[in-house]
PDB file of C-alpha atoms in Angstrom:
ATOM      1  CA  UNK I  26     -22.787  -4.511  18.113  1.00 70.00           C
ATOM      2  CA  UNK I  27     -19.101  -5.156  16.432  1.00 79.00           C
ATOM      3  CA  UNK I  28     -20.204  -5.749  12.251  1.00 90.00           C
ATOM      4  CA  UNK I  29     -17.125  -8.492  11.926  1.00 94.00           C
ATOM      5  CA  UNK I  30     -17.506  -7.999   7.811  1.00 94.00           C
ATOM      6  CA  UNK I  31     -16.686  -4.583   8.165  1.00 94.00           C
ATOM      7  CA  UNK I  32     -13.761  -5.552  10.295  1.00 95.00           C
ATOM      8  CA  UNK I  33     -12.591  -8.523   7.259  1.00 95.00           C
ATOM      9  CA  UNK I  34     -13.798  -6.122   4.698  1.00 95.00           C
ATOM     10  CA  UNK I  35     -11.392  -2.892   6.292  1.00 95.00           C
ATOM     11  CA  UNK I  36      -8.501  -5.236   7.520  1.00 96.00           C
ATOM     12  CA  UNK I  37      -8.358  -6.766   3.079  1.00 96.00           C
ATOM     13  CA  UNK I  38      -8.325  -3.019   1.847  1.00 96.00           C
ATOM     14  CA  UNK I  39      -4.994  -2.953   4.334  1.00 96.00           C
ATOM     15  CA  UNK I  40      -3.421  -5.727   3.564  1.00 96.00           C
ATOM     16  CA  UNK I  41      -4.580  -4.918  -0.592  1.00 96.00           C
ATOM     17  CA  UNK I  42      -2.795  -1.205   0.094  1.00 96.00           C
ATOM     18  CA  UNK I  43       0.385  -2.922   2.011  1.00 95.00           C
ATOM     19  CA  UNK I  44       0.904  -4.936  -1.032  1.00 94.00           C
ATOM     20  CA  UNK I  45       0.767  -1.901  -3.294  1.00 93.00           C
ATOM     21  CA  UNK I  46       3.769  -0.395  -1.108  1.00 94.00           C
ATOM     22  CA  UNK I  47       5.604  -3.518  -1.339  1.00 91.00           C
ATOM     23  CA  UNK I  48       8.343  -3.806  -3.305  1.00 88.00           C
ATOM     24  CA  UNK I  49       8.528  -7.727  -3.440  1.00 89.00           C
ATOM     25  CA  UNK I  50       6.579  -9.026  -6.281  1.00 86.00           C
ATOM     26  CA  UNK I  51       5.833 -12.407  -4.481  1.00 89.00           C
ATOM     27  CA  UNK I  52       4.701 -10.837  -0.842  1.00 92.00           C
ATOM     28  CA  UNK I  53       2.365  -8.247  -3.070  1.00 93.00           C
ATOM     29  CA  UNK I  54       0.789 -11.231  -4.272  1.00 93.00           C
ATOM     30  CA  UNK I  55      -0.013 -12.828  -1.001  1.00 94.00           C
ATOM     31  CA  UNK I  56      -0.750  -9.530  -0.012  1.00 96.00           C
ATOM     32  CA  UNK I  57      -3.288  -9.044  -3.091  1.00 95.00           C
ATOM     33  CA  UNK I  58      -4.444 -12.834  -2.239  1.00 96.00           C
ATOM     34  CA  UNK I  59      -5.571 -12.448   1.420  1.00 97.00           C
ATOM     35  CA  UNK I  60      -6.743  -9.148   1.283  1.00 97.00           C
ATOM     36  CA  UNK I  61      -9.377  -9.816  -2.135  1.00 96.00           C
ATOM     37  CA  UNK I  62     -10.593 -12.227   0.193  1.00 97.00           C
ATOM     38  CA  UNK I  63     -11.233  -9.895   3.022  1.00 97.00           C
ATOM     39  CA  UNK I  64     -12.756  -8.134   0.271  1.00 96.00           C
ATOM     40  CA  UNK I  65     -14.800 -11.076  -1.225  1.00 96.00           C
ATOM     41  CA  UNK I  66     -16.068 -11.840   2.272  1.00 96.00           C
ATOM     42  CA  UNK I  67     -17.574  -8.390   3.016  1.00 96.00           C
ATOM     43  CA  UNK I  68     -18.642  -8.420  -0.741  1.00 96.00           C
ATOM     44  CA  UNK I  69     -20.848 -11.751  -0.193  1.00 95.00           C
ATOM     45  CA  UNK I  70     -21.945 -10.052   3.076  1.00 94.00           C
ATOM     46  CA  UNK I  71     -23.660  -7.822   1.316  1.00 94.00           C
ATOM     47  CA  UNK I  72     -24.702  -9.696  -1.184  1.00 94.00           C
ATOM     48  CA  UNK I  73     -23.375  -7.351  -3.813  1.00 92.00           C
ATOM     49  CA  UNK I  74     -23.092  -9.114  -7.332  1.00 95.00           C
ATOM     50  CA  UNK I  75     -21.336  -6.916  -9.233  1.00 96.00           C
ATOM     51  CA  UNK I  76     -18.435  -6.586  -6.191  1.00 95.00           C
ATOM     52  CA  UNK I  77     -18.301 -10.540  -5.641  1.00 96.00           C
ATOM     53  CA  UNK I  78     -17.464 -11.053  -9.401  1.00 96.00           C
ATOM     54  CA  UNK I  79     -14.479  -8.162  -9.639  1.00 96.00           C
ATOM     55  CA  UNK I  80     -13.365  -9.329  -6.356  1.00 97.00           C
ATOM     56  CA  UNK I  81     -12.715 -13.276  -7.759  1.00 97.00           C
ATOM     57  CA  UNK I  82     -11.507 -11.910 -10.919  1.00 97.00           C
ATOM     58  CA  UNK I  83      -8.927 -10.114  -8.627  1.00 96.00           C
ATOM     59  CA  UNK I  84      -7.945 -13.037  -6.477  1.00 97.00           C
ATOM     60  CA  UNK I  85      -7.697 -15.621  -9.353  1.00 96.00           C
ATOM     61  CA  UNK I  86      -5.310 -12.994 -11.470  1.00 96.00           C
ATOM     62  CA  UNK I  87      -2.948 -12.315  -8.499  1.00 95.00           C
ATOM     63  CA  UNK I  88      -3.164 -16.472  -7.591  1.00 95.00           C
ATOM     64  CA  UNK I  89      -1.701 -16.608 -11.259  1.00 95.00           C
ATOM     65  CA  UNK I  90       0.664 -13.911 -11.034  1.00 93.00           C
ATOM     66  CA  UNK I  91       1.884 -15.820  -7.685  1.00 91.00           C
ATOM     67  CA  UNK I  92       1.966 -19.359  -9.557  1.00 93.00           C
ATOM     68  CA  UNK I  93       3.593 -18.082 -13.340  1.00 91.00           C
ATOM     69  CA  UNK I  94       6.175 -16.815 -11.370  1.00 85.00           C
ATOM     70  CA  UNK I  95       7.366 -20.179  -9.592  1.00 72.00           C
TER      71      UNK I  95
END
């Protein structure tokens, strides 16, 4: 049986690595932005606390990032 979480969870640490490589500051945010919540998704699948916390810490800086620079 296909774990979809797994596949969220795996395809957000892509997109959160692709943004790292990117040299554009405002595609490294999206990038950041979707793939936290790839992250955050597999996270609350697991129902892992600690993880679910770090991971909207993460999101809500790079949403920031995306917005102060507007």
């Amino acid at each position: 049986m296909i774990d979809y979480f797994v596949i969220i969870g795996a395809l957000g640490l892509i997109l959160i690595s692709l943004g790292i490589l990117t040299r554009k500051r405002k595609k490294q945010d999206k990038f950041y932005i979707v793939g936290g919540i790839g992250l955050l998704i597999y996270s609350v699948s697991l129902i892992n606390f600690i993880f679910i916390i770090l991971q909207t810490i993460f999101i809500l800086s790079a949403s920031y990032d995306l917005i102060k620079q507007k």
